[in-house]
Tab-separated table of C-alpha atoms and ligand atoms in Angstrom:
chain	number	residue	atom	x	y	z
N	1	MET	CA	-59.504	182.092	181.398
N	2	ALA	CA	-61.308	178.739	181.237
N	3	LYS	CA	-62.494	177.866	177.739
N	4	ASN	CA	-65.214	175.564	176.528
N	5	ALA	CA	-65.819	173.697	173.289
N	6	THR	CA	-69.385	173.356	172.066
N	7	LEU	CA	-70.872	170.187	170.623
N	8	THR	CA	-74.167	170.398	168.805
N	9	TRP	CA	-76.187	167.243	168.433
N	10	ASP	CA	-79.865	166.639	167.730
N	11	GLY	CA	-80.760	170.323	168.096
N	12	LYS	CA	-79.035	170.801	171.470
N	13	SER	CA	-75.663	172.316	172.390
N	14	TYR	CA	-73.331	170.977	175.036
N	15	ASP	CA	-70.490	172.957	176.597
N	16	LEU	CA	-67.402	170.828	177.092
N	17	PRO	CA	-64.485	172.125	179.207
N	18	VAL	CA	-61.140	172.462	177.436
N	19	VAL	CA	-58.091	171.293	179.385
N	20	VAL	CA	-54.663	172.780	178.545
N	21	GLY	CA	-51.444	171.082	179.693
N	22	THR	CA	-48.216	172.815	180.727
N	23	GLU	CA	-46.859	172.504	177.164
N	24	ASN	CA	-50.142	173.816	175.705
N	25	GLU	CA	-51.476	170.451	174.596
N	26	THR	CA	-55.202	170.924	174.415
N	27	GLY	CA	-57.922	168.376	175.083
N	28	ILE	CA	-61.690	168.412	175.371
N	29	ASP	CA	-62.924	166.966	178.654
N	30	ILE	CA	-65.822	164.706	177.705
N	31	SER	CA	-66.218	163.037	181.105
N	32	ARG	CA	-69.761	164.510	181.583
N	33	LEU	CA	-70.805	164.044	177.941
N	34	ARG	CA	-72.730	160.801	178.323
N	35	ALA	CA	-74.510	161.904	181.496
N	36	GLU	CA	-75.662	165.105	179.752
N	37	SER	CA	-76.284	163.950	176.167
N	38	GLY	CA	-76.381	160.127	176.105
N	39	LEU	CA	-73.440	160.192	173.648
N	40	ILE	CA	-70.091	158.489	174.036
N	41	THR	CA	-66.986	159.023	171.910
N	42	LEU	CA	-65.549	156.235	169.764
N	43	ASP	CA	-61.795	156.017	169.193
N	44	ASP	CA	-60.531	152.601	168.096
N	45	GLY	CA	-56.982	152.071	169.356
N	46	TYR	CA	-57.264	155.248	171.491
N	47	GLY	CA	-55.258	157.243	168.927
N	48	ASN	CA	-57.116	160.408	169.860
N	49	THR	CA	-57.959	159.768	173.494
N	50	GLY	CA	-56.195	161.202	176.524
N	51	SER	CA	-56.804	158.600	179.222
N	52	CYS	CA	-55.321	160.658	182.062
N	53	THR	CA	-53.372	163.755	182.953
N	54	SER	CA	-49.801	162.978	183.953
N	55	GLU	CA	-46.766	164.895	185.230
N	56	ILE	CA	-44.153	162.297	184.328
N	57	THR	CA	-43.229	162.312	180.627
N	58	TYR	CA	-43.797	164.754	177.786
N	59	ILE	CA	-43.692	163.811	174.099
N	60	ASP	CA	-44.113	166.120	171.127
N	61	GLY	CA	-44.362	163.601	168.303
N	62	GLU	CA	-44.415	166.199	165.513
N	63	ASN	CA	-41.098	167.695	166.636
N	64	GLY	CA	-39.409	164.531	167.943
N	65	ILE	CA	-39.248	165.721	171.570
N	66	LEU	CA	-39.132	163.462	174.635
N	67	ARG	CA	-38.631	164.743	178.200
N	68	TYR	CA	-38.736	163.035	181.582
N	69	ARG	CA	-40.103	165.415	184.247
N	70	GLY	CA	-39.187	168.297	181.940
N	71	ILE	CA	-35.585	167.229	181.206
N	72	PRO	CA	-34.754	166.438	177.542
N	73	ILE	CA	-33.875	162.810	176.863
N	74	GLU	CA	-30.684	163.802	175.008
N	75	ILE	CA	-29.297	165.464	178.158
N	76	LEU	CA	-30.229	162.551	180.396
N	77	ALA	CA	-28.711	160.041	177.960
N	78	GLU	CA	-25.459	161.984	177.889
N	79	HIS	CA	-25.035	163.011	181.525
N	80	SER	CA	-27.143	160.793	183.745
N	81	THR	CA	-27.321	157.164	184.803
N	82	PHE	CA	-30.266	154.779	184.720
N	83	VAL	CA	-30.474	154.746	188.528
N	84	GLU	CA	-30.661	158.559	188.670
N	85	VAL	CA	-33.328	158.538	185.965
N	86	ALA	CA	-35.327	155.944	187.919
N	87	TYR	CA	-35.338	158.343	190.871
N	88	LEU	CA	-36.234	161.324	188.688
N	89	LEU	CA	-39.226	159.554	187.143
N	90	ASN	CA	-40.591	158.460	190.494
N	91	PHE	CA	-39.895	161.517	192.649
N	92	GLY	CA	-39.946	164.337	190.101
N	93	GLU	CA	-36.364	165.570	190.773
N	94	LEU	CA	-32.903	164.191	190.147
N	95	PRO	CA	-31.551	162.726	193.402
N	96	THR	CA	-29.116	164.615	195.621
N	97	ALA	CA	-25.835	162.809	196.367
N	98	ASP	CA	-27.312	161.424	199.619
N	99	GLN	CA	-30.546	160.324	197.961
N	100	LEU	CA	-28.561	158.564	195.249
N	101	VAL	CA	-26.434	156.698	197.804
N	102	GLU	CA	-29.596	155.659	199.634
N	103	LEU	CA	-31.223	154.360	196.443
N	104	LYS	CA	-28.081	152.457	195.451
N	105	GLU	CA	-27.925	150.854	198.887
N	106	ARG	CA	-31.516	149.741	198.576
N	107	LEU	CA	-30.878	148.313	195.112
N	108	THR	CA	-27.965	146.306	196.503
N	109	LYS	CA	-29.997	145.160	199.515
N	110	HIS	CA	-32.772	143.832	197.267
N	111	GLN	CA	-30.712	142.347	194.450
N	112	ASN	CA	-31.035	138.701	195.477
N	113	ILE	CA	-34.204	136.768	194.903
N	114	HIS	CA	-35.549	134.510	197.645
N	115	GLU	CA	-33.904	131.075	197.470
N	116	ASN	CA	-37.336	129.444	197.172
N	117	LEU	CA	-37.894	131.334	193.939
N	118	LYS	CA	-35.128	129.301	192.355
N	119	HIS	CA	-37.515	126.330	192.522
N	120	THR	CA	-40.119	128.369	190.656
N	121	PHE	CA	-37.566	128.876	187.880
N	122	GLU	CA	-36.982	125.146	187.704
N	123	GLY	CA	-40.633	124.580	186.806
N	124	PHE	CA	-40.287	126.397	183.468
N	125	PRO	CA	-39.166	124.436	180.412
N	126	ALA	CA	-35.761	125.537	179.076
N	127	HIS	CA	-37.367	126.925	175.914
N	128	ALA	CA	-39.969	129.015	177.821
N	129	PRO	CA	-40.170	132.562	176.395
N	130	PRO	CA	-38.259	134.847	178.785
N	131	MET	CA	-41.094	137.420	178.762
N	132	ALA	CA	-43.479	134.736	180.086
N	133	ILE	CA	-40.974	133.856	182.808
N	134	LEU	CA	-40.472	137.532	183.659
N	135	SER	CA	-44.162	138.246	184.043
N	136	ALA	CA	-44.782	135.116	186.150
N	137	MET	CA	-41.722	135.737	188.322
N	138	ILE	CA	-42.686	139.342	189.054
N	139	ASN	CA	-45.964	138.115	190.539
N	140	ALA	CA	-44.049	135.372	192.346
N	141	VAL	CA	-41.665	137.953	193.864
N	142	GLY	CA	-44.756	139.855	195.056
N	143	CYS	CA	-45.796	136.772	197.041
N	144	PHE	CA	-42.630	137.181	199.128
N	145	GLN	CA	-43.446	140.769	200.090
N	146	PRO	CA	-46.429	140.399	202.420
N	147	GLU	CA	-46.760	144.131	203.189
N	148	VAL	CA	-48.711	146.072	200.569
N	149	THR	CA	-46.787	148.924	198.918
N	150	GLN	CA	-47.943	152.241	200.372
N	151	PRO	CA	-47.614	154.718	197.502
N	152	GLU	CA	-48.286	157.701	199.766
N	153	VAL	CA	-45.372	156.965	202.132
N	154	ASP	CA	-42.149	157.985	200.309
N	155	GLU	CA	-39.888	155.722	202.352
N	156	HIS	CA	-42.073	152.653	201.911
N	157	PHE	CA	-42.679	153.327	198.236
N	158	LEU	CA	-38.953	153.840	197.565
N	159	ASP	CA	-38.199	150.478	199.163
N	160	SER	CA	-40.800	148.654	197.012
N	161	ALA	CA	-39.650	150.444	193.859
N	162	ALA	CA	-36.011	149.559	194.595
N	163	ARG	CA	-37.005	145.954	195.219
N	164	LEU	CA	-38.647	145.628	191.812
N	165	ILE	CA	-36.055	147.619	189.844
N	166	SER	CA	-33.274	145.588	191.434
N	167	LYS	CA	-34.786	142.113	191.290
N	168	VAL	CA	-36.002	142.403	187.711
N	169	ARG	CA	-32.431	142.260	186.378
N	170	THR	CA	-31.642	139.229	188.591
N	171	ILE	CA	-34.737	137.436	187.276
N	172	ALA	CA	-33.959	138.440	183.682
N	173	ALA	CA	-30.386	137.163	183.849
N	174	ALA	CA	-31.482	133.942	185.581
N	175	SER	CA	-34.063	133.258	182.870
N	176	TYR	CA	-31.246	133.532	180.320
N	177	THR	CA	-28.763	131.289	182.152
N	178	LYS	CA	-31.543	128.729	182.610
N	179	SER	CA	-32.299	128.799	178.875
N	180	ILE	CA	-28.676	127.867	178.096
N	181	GLY	CA	-28.456	125.221	180.808
N	182	GLN	CA	-26.109	127.214	183.053
N	183	PRO	CA	-26.444	127.850	186.796
N	184	MET	CA	-27.881	131.100	188.039
N	185	VAL	CA	-25.176	133.693	188.727
N	186	TYR	CA	-25.576	135.628	191.976
N	187	PRO	CA	-25.358	139.438	191.872
N	188	ARG	CA	-22.267	141.224	193.234
N	189	PHE	CA	-22.487	143.965	195.869
N	190	ASP	CA	-19.557	145.909	194.395
N	191	LEU	CA	-20.969	146.463	190.895
N	192	ALA	CA	-23.274	149.257	189.795
N	193	TYR	CA	-26.699	148.478	188.344
N	194	THR	CA	-25.954	147.770	184.690
N	195	ALA	CA	-22.503	146.217	185.179
N	196	ASN	CA	-24.066	143.872	187.724
N	197	PHE	CA	-26.696	142.812	185.205
N	198	LEU	CA	-24.038	142.059	182.586
N	199	HIS	CA	-22.096	140.090	185.203
N	200	MET	CA	-25.175	137.956	185.966
N	201	MET	CA	-25.755	137.390	182.248
N	202	PHE	CA	-22.247	136.475	181.206
N	203	SER	CA	-20.144	135.312	184.178
N	204	ARG	CA	-19.880	131.550	184.550
N	205	PRO	CA	-18.683	129.605	187.603
N	206	ASN	CA	-15.418	128.849	185.774
N	207	LEU	CA	-15.186	132.093	183.798
N	208	PRO	CA	-15.610	135.571	185.269
N	209	TYR	CA	-16.891	138.299	182.963
N	210	ASP	CA	-15.344	141.727	183.217
N	211	PRO	CA	-17.677	144.169	181.484
N	212	ASP	CA	-16.109	146.832	179.266
N	213	PRO	CA	-17.040	150.306	180.666
N	214	ASP	CA	-18.128	151.508	177.200
N	215	VAL	CA	-20.423	148.503	176.830
N	216	VAL	CA	-21.844	149.160	180.301
N	217	ARG	CA	-22.434	152.796	179.360
N	218	ALA	CA	-24.170	151.865	176.087
N	219	LEU	CA	-26.535	149.483	177.876
N	220	ASP	CA	-27.165	152.011	180.642
N	221	GLN	CA	-28.147	154.488	177.910
N	222	ILE	CA	-30.503	151.929	176.387
N	223	PHE	CA	-32.156	151.552	179.806
N	224	ILE	CA	-32.430	155.367	180.169
N	225	LEU	CA	-34.011	155.720	176.724
N	226	HIS	CA	-36.604	153.056	177.533
N	227	ALA	CA	-37.390	154.256	181.064
N	228	ASP	CA	-40.754	155.869	180.280
N	229	HIS	CA	-42.820	156.834	177.275
N	230	GLU	CA	-46.131	158.162	178.576
N	231	GLN	CA	-49.319	156.276	177.667
N	232	ASN	CA	-48.012	153.509	175.380
N	233	CYS	CA	-49.676	150.080	175.324
N	234	SER	CA	-47.848	148.557	178.316
N	235	THR	CA	-47.958	151.689	180.485
N	236	ALA	CA	-51.647	152.185	179.774
N	237	THR	CA	-52.061	148.519	180.788
N	238	VAL	CA	-50.203	149.104	184.058
N	239	ARG	CA	-52.451	152.108	184.765
N	240	MET	CA	-55.561	150.176	183.789
N	241	VAL	CA	-54.717	147.374	186.232
N	242	ALA	CA	-53.624	149.875	188.905
N	243	SER	CA	-56.968	151.652	188.598
N	244	SER	CA	-58.669	148.587	190.080
N	245	LYS	CA	-56.348	149.115	193.105
N	246	ALA	CA	-54.347	146.018	192.142
N	247	ASN	CA	-50.960	145.767	193.843
N	248	LEU	CA	-47.691	146.971	192.321
N	249	TYR	CA	-46.460	143.515	191.280
N	250	ALA	CA	-49.726	142.446	189.606
N	251	SER	CA	-49.928	145.739	187.699
N	252	ILE	CA	-46.311	145.567	186.491
N	253	ALA	CA	-46.603	141.877	185.510
N	254	SER	CA	-49.515	142.874	183.241
N	255	GLY	CA	-47.369	145.595	181.689
N	256	VAL	CA	-44.699	142.998	180.860
N	257	CYS	CA	-47.286	140.920	178.969
N	258	ALA	CA	-48.446	143.958	176.982
N	259	LEU	CA	-44.861	144.860	176.124
N	260	TRP	CA	-44.205	141.378	174.758
N	261	GLY	CA	-46.121	141.904	171.479
N	262	PRO	CA	-44.164	142.541	168.245
N	263	LEU	CA	-45.960	145.833	167.592
N	264	HIS	CA	-44.655	147.125	170.928
N	265	GLY	CA	-41.514	145.990	172.818
N	266	GLY	CA	-41.212	142.784	170.805
N	267	ALA	CA	-40.249	144.893	167.791
N	268	ASN	CA	-36.554	145.019	168.797
N	269	GLN	CA	-36.331	141.245	168.387
N	270	ALA	CA	-38.469	141.391	165.243
N	271	VAL	CA	-36.016	143.884	163.638
N	272	ILE	CA	-33.107	141.463	163.994
N	273	GLU	CA	-35.267	138.583	162.755
N	274	MET	CA	-36.296	140.677	159.743
N	275	LEU	CA	-32.699	141.649	158.898
N	276	SER	CA	-31.495	138.049	159.344
N	277	HIS	CA	-34.322	136.829	157.144
N	278	ILE	CA	-33.393	139.275	154.374
N	279	ARG	CA	-29.713	138.265	154.618
N	280	ASP	CA	-30.405	134.523	154.689
N	281	SER	CA	-33.025	134.544	151.934
N	282	GLY	CA	-30.741	136.448	149.588
N	283	GLU	CA	-33.560	138.924	148.949
N	284	THR	CA	-32.465	142.472	148.147
N	285	LEU	CA	-33.371	145.321	150.483
N	286	GLU	CA	-35.200	146.976	147.586
N	287	SER	CA	-37.407	143.949	146.966
N	288	TYR	CA	-38.133	143.649	150.702
N	289	VAL	CA	-39.222	147.286	150.800
N	290	ALA	CA	-41.401	146.654	147.740
N	291	LYS	CA	-43.048	143.794	149.652
N	292	VAL	CA	-43.651	146.060	152.650
N	293	LYS	CA	-45.336	148.585	150.364
N	294	ASP	CA	-47.602	145.954	148.866
N	295	ARG	CA	-50.574	146.147	151.255
N	296	LYS	CA	-51.643	142.580	150.385
N	297	SER	CA	-48.364	141.103	151.711
N	298	GLY	CA	-49.146	142.039	155.332
N	299	VAL	CA	-45.403	142.650	155.855
N	300	ARG	CA	-44.305	145.659	157.905
N	301	LEU	CA	-40.917	147.232	158.152
N	302	MET	CA	-40.157	146.407	161.764
N	303	GLY	CA	-38.576	149.223	163.777
N	304	PHE	CA	-40.329	151.800	161.607
N	305	GLY	CA	-43.345	153.939	162.398
N	306	HIS	CA	-44.825	155.141	165.637
N	307	ARG	CA	-48.258	156.128	166.851
N	308	VAL	CA	-47.003	159.417	168.296
N	309	TYR	CA	-43.748	160.284	166.510
N	310	LYS	CA	-44.389	161.676	163.049
N	311	ASN	CA	-40.758	162.713	162.872
N	312	PHE	CA	-37.531	160.991	163.951
N	313	ASP	CA	-37.932	159.124	167.252
N	314	PRO	CA	-35.352	161.040	169.354
N	315	ARG	CA	-34.360	157.766	171.024
N	316	ALA	CA	-33.482	156.227	167.643
N	317	LYS	CA	-31.199	159.192	166.858
N	318	ILE	CA	-29.257	158.715	170.098
N	319	LEU	CA	-29.022	154.951	169.574
N	320	LYS	CA	-27.819	155.294	166.011
N	321	SER	CA	-24.732	157.164	167.178
N	322	ALA	CA	-24.363	154.883	170.231
N	323	ALA	CA	-24.336	151.890	167.845
N	324	ASP	CA	-21.516	153.491	165.940
N	325	LYS	CA	-19.429	153.961	169.111
N	326	VAL	CA	-20.034	150.420	170.390
N	327	PHE	CA	-19.106	148.860	167.065
N	328	LYS	CA	-15.904	150.903	166.829
N	329	LYS	CA	-14.982	150.116	170.427
N	330	LEU	CA	-15.602	146.401	170.097
N	331	GLY	CA	-14.067	146.294	166.639
N	332	ILE	CA	-17.115	144.483	165.308
N	333	ALA	CA	-18.298	144.601	161.727
N	334	ASP	CA	-21.870	143.358	161.687
N	335	PRO	CA	-23.439	143.019	158.233
N	336	LEU	CA	-26.835	143.526	159.896
N	337	LEU	CA	-25.823	147.047	160.955
N	338	ASP	CA	-24.833	147.885	157.378
N	339	MET	CA	-28.145	146.475	156.181
N	340	ALA	CA	-30.037	148.537	158.762
N	341	LEU	CA	-28.270	151.724	157.635
N	342	ARG	CA	-29.053	150.974	153.979
N	343	LEU	CA	-32.639	150.062	154.752
N	344	GLU	CA	-33.116	153.319	156.636
N	345	GLU	CA	-31.663	155.242	153.692
N	346	ILE	CA	-33.963	153.512	151.194
N	347	ALA	CA	-37.060	153.954	153.352
N	348	LEU	CA	-36.442	157.612	154.160
N	349	LYS	CA	-36.326	158.436	150.436
N	350	ASP	CA	-39.356	156.350	149.530
N	351	GLU	CA	-42.672	158.124	148.940
N	352	TYR	CA	-44.607	155.405	150.856
N	353	PHE	CA	-42.690	156.101	154.079
N	354	VAL	CA	-42.378	159.861	153.539
N	355	GLU	CA	-46.122	160.278	152.966
N	356	ARG	CA	-47.004	158.284	156.089
N	357	LYS	CA	-44.271	159.958	158.179
N	358	LEU	CA	-42.693	156.606	159.024
N	359	TYR	CA	-39.255	157.020	160.632
N	360	PRO	CA	-36.994	154.580	162.488
N	361	ASN	CA	-38.172	154.086	166.069
N	362	VAL	CA	-36.221	153.119	169.206
N	363	ASP	CA	-36.355	149.426	168.327
N	364	PHE	CA	-34.584	149.864	164.995
N	365	TYR	CA	-31.139	150.365	166.561
N	366	SER	CA	-31.445	149.033	170.124
N	367	GLY	CA	-31.416	145.388	168.975
N	368	ILE	CA	-28.305	145.942	166.884
N	369	ILE	CA	-26.415	147.328	169.888
N	370	MET	CA	-27.627	144.570	172.201
N	371	ARG	CA	-26.577	141.970	169.637
N	372	ALA	CA	-23.082	143.511	169.515
N	373	ILE	CA	-22.888	143.262	173.308
N	374	GLY	CA	-23.707	139.555	173.042
N	375	ILE	CA	-27.317	139.650	174.263
N	376	PRO	CA	-29.365	137.012	172.406
N	377	ALA	CA	-32.387	138.256	170.440
N	378	GLU	CA	-34.886	136.386	172.683
N	379	MET	CA	-33.730	138.616	175.566
N	380	PHE	CA	-34.109	141.982	173.807
N	381	THR	CA	-37.670	142.610	174.953
N	382	VAL	CA	-36.734	141.562	178.484
N	383	LEU	CA	-34.093	144.290	178.472
N	384	PHE	CA	-36.726	146.747	177.296
N	385	ALA	CA	-38.787	145.681	180.344
N	386	ILE	CA	-35.828	146.257	182.699
N	387	GLY	CA	-35.506	149.759	181.266
N	388	ARG	CA	-39.247	150.484	181.432
N	389	MET	CA	-39.555	149.359	185.072
N	390	PRO	CA	-39.067	152.802	186.717
N	391	GLY	CA	-41.618	154.377	184.374
N	392	TRP	CA	-44.234	151.705	185.039
N	393	ILE	CA	-43.699	152.102	188.783
N	394	ALA	CA	-43.994	155.901	188.592
N	395	GLN	CA	-47.186	155.622	186.532
N	396	TRP	CA	-48.642	153.063	188.962
N	397	ARG	CA	-47.968	155.464	191.810
N	398	GLU	CA	-49.517	158.407	189.972
N	399	VAL	CA	-52.769	156.465	189.611
N	400	HIS	CA	-52.753	155.529	193.299
N	401	LEU	CA	-52.021	159.070	194.466
N	402	ASN	CA	-54.710	160.704	192.349
N	403	PRO	CA	-57.629	161.445	194.680
N	404	LYS	CA	-59.956	161.716	191.669
N	405	ALA	CA	-58.850	158.399	190.086
N	406	ARG	CA	-61.677	156.086	189.095
N	407	ILE	CA	-61.471	152.530	187.852
N	408	TYR	CA	-60.653	152.533	184.099
N	409	ARG	CA	-63.782	151.336	182.382
N	410	PRO	CA	-64.162	152.322	178.717
N	411	ARG	CA	-67.499	152.118	176.922
N	412	GLN	CA	-68.229	150.511	173.552
N	413	ILE	CA	-70.654	150.754	170.665
N	414	TYR	CA	-72.289	147.331	170.465
N	415	THR	CA	-72.540	145.994	166.882
N	416	GLY	CA	-73.658	142.391	167.544
N	417	PRO	CA	-77.125	140.851	166.974
N	418	GLN	CA	-80.200	142.479	168.466
N	419	LYS	CA	-82.266	140.636	171.056
N	420	ARG	CA	-83.333	137.234	169.704
N	421	ASP	CA	-84.840	133.953	170.860
N	422	TYR	CA	-82.959	131.119	172.543
N	423	VAL	CA	-83.017	127.931	170.409
N	424	THR	CA	-83.066	124.651	172.302
N	425	LEU	CA	-80.416	122.030	171.408
N	426	GLU	CA	-82.788	119.736	169.463
N	427	ASN	CA	-83.930	122.627	167.270
N	428	ARG	CA	-80.466	123.896	166.270
N	429	GLY	CA	-78.534	123.269	163.046
R	1	LIG	N1	-44.207	149.310	157.788
R	1	LIG	C1	-45.033	149.559	156.736
R	1	LIG	N2	-46.127	150.340	156.816
R	1	LIG	C2	-46.407	150.874	158.017
R	1	LIG	C3	-45.600	150.659	159.146
R	1	LIG	C4	-44.457	149.840	159.004
R	1	LIG	N3	-43.644	149.593	160.028
R	1	LIG	N4	-46.125	151.309	160.205
R	1	LIG	C5	-47.226	151.926	159.751
R	1	LIG	N5	-47.403	151.671	158.436
R	1	LIG	C6	-48.446	152.219	157.557
R	1	LIG	C7	-49.780	151.517	157.790
R	1	LIG	O1	-49.931	150.412	156.934
R	1	LIG	C8	-50.756	152.628	157.496
R	1	LIG	O2	-50.846	152.785	156.113
R	1	LIG	P1	-52.245	153.281	155.418
R	1	LIG	O3	-52.478	154.660	155.946
R	1	LIG	O4	-51.980	153.214	153.958
R	1	LIG	O5	-53.295	152.309	155.890
R	1	LIG	C9	-50.053	153.880	158.037
R	1	LIG	O6	-48.654	153.578	157.942
R	1	LIG	C10	-50.419	154.217	159.469
R	1	LIG	O7	-50.168	153.064	160.265
R	1	LIG	P2	-51.024	152.593	161.501
R	1	LIG	O8	-50.977	151.106	161.610
R	1	LIG	O9	-52.366	153.262	161.490
R	1	LIG	O10	-50.183	153.228	162.660
R	1	LIG	P3	-50.337	152.902	164.198
R	1	LIG	O11	-50.116	154.168	164.899
R	1	LIG	O12	-51.599	152.177	164.478
R	1	LIG	O13	-49.148	151.871	164.469
R	1	LIG	C11	-47.035	150.988	164.966
R	1	LIG	C12	-47.951	152.215	165.039
R	1	LIG	C13	-45.760	151.276	165.757
R	1	LIG	C14	-47.728	149.780	165.626
R	1	LIG	C15	-46.710	150.690	163.474
R	1	LIG	O14	-46.015	151.766	162.912
R	1	LIG	C16	-45.929	149.383	163.304
R	1	LIG	O15	-46.530	148.320	163.207
R	1	LIG	N6	-44.545	149.461	163.253
R	1	LIG	C17	-43.744	148.263	163.182
R	1	LIG	C18	-43.586	147.662	164.571
R	1	LIG	C19	-42.663	148.485	165.446
R	1	LIG	O16	-41.583	148.864	165.036
R	1	LIG	N7	-43.098	148.728	166.716
R	1	LIG	C20	-42.305	149.462	167.707
R	1	LIG	C21	-42.926	150.778	168.065
R	1	LIG	S1	-41.841	151.866	168.988
R	1	LIG	C22	-41.519	151.113	170.501
R	1	LIG	C23	-42.700	150.556	171.224
R	1	LIG	O17	-43.804	151.099	171.250
R	1	LIG	O18	-42.536	149.491	171.821
């Protein structure tokens, strides 16, 4: 039975429909509120605002649950591959054997970038931030696909999605080889998605790179764990841009820029920088934590806290044990991993973090694994973007396929000066 909530304001009552999701999340639909009452709602940072309904990803932050299209992340991380997960996110079901072969063939077909795009790369300075290159190059790739992606035609949409998912790793690897003054490495047709990426990162004309299967698996898991995360900052950005009917490439390029910030995807790099800083400065972990707790210092414990998770981030749990396996396999002893483990222990016992429900998030361990694989810290957020690509594409499509979708256009409460007179130049100052 449909339920309503009632809002009373200025002597009048307004009935507001209550919307219940498939996992019993409950929201009040205020879309008619302003038309009926003149009121808007105010929610800085959107912490309490549902901006859409979505069928793609479910998070229960209180219980540390994350599911793609209903399937728990732990099961996908253990049994699936990134390419299968990309299909699941976009089409709602895991692919059949034939569908998987078809997707893999499309990924291989689209793995090269147009030769002319190599000149675009040359225009960037060697020290250009790879996230800036990635965002610019995604729009540039779009210029080479004259036909507009048709989200309602499965076949056409699959081809565009495969193009982006495939090319993004070629662009990412090329931005890295450029930054170290090495030639771009072409993709191989015989390697699967993640192994091919590692090949493009680390093979050199005079030195082939043969990726270790356990390393490939660990990175594939990192991509799976990053593949979607409902309405986070970058995904909400992709949907915002998509709502203006912007094309797939423009919308995704915007998402890359949003992801770049250190409070979002940039946190994986910031974690390593924080740990290196503590090690190099000789500061103790205890004194660093004390600094974090001192509100005046403005220092945050990077890789800790989350807007939605008020319990362990399930992705961090999986990565913590993946880090263990990778380190054992590669026989690496990284003092930064030991510091991270100690830091986590200290923080989880500290009243400041306990009270605020601050737990390690996905970025706390992903950087440590990527570092062990040999990925430089400047590339960490780019790898996050490679992983997030299928989710952004699925969310873009959901906006385009929603017959009720309207352009995203939030309101505001204006707090600036009231109407005043214009002062001519000679009378100012
Ligand atoms: N270190 C110290 N204090 C923190 C931290 C932290 N990492 N995160 C939150 N707090 C405190 C914050 O100061 C506030 O305290 P008080 O209530 O006394 O004012 C309280 O916890 C609530 O924080 P908030 O800023 O209102 O929380 P938010 O939901 O706006 O921010 C966050 C979420 C992820 C931006 C934040 O926790 C943070 O800055 N974490 C560090 C950066 C990071 O690891 N980001 C990656 C997020 S997960 C992957 C992704 O989204 O890309």
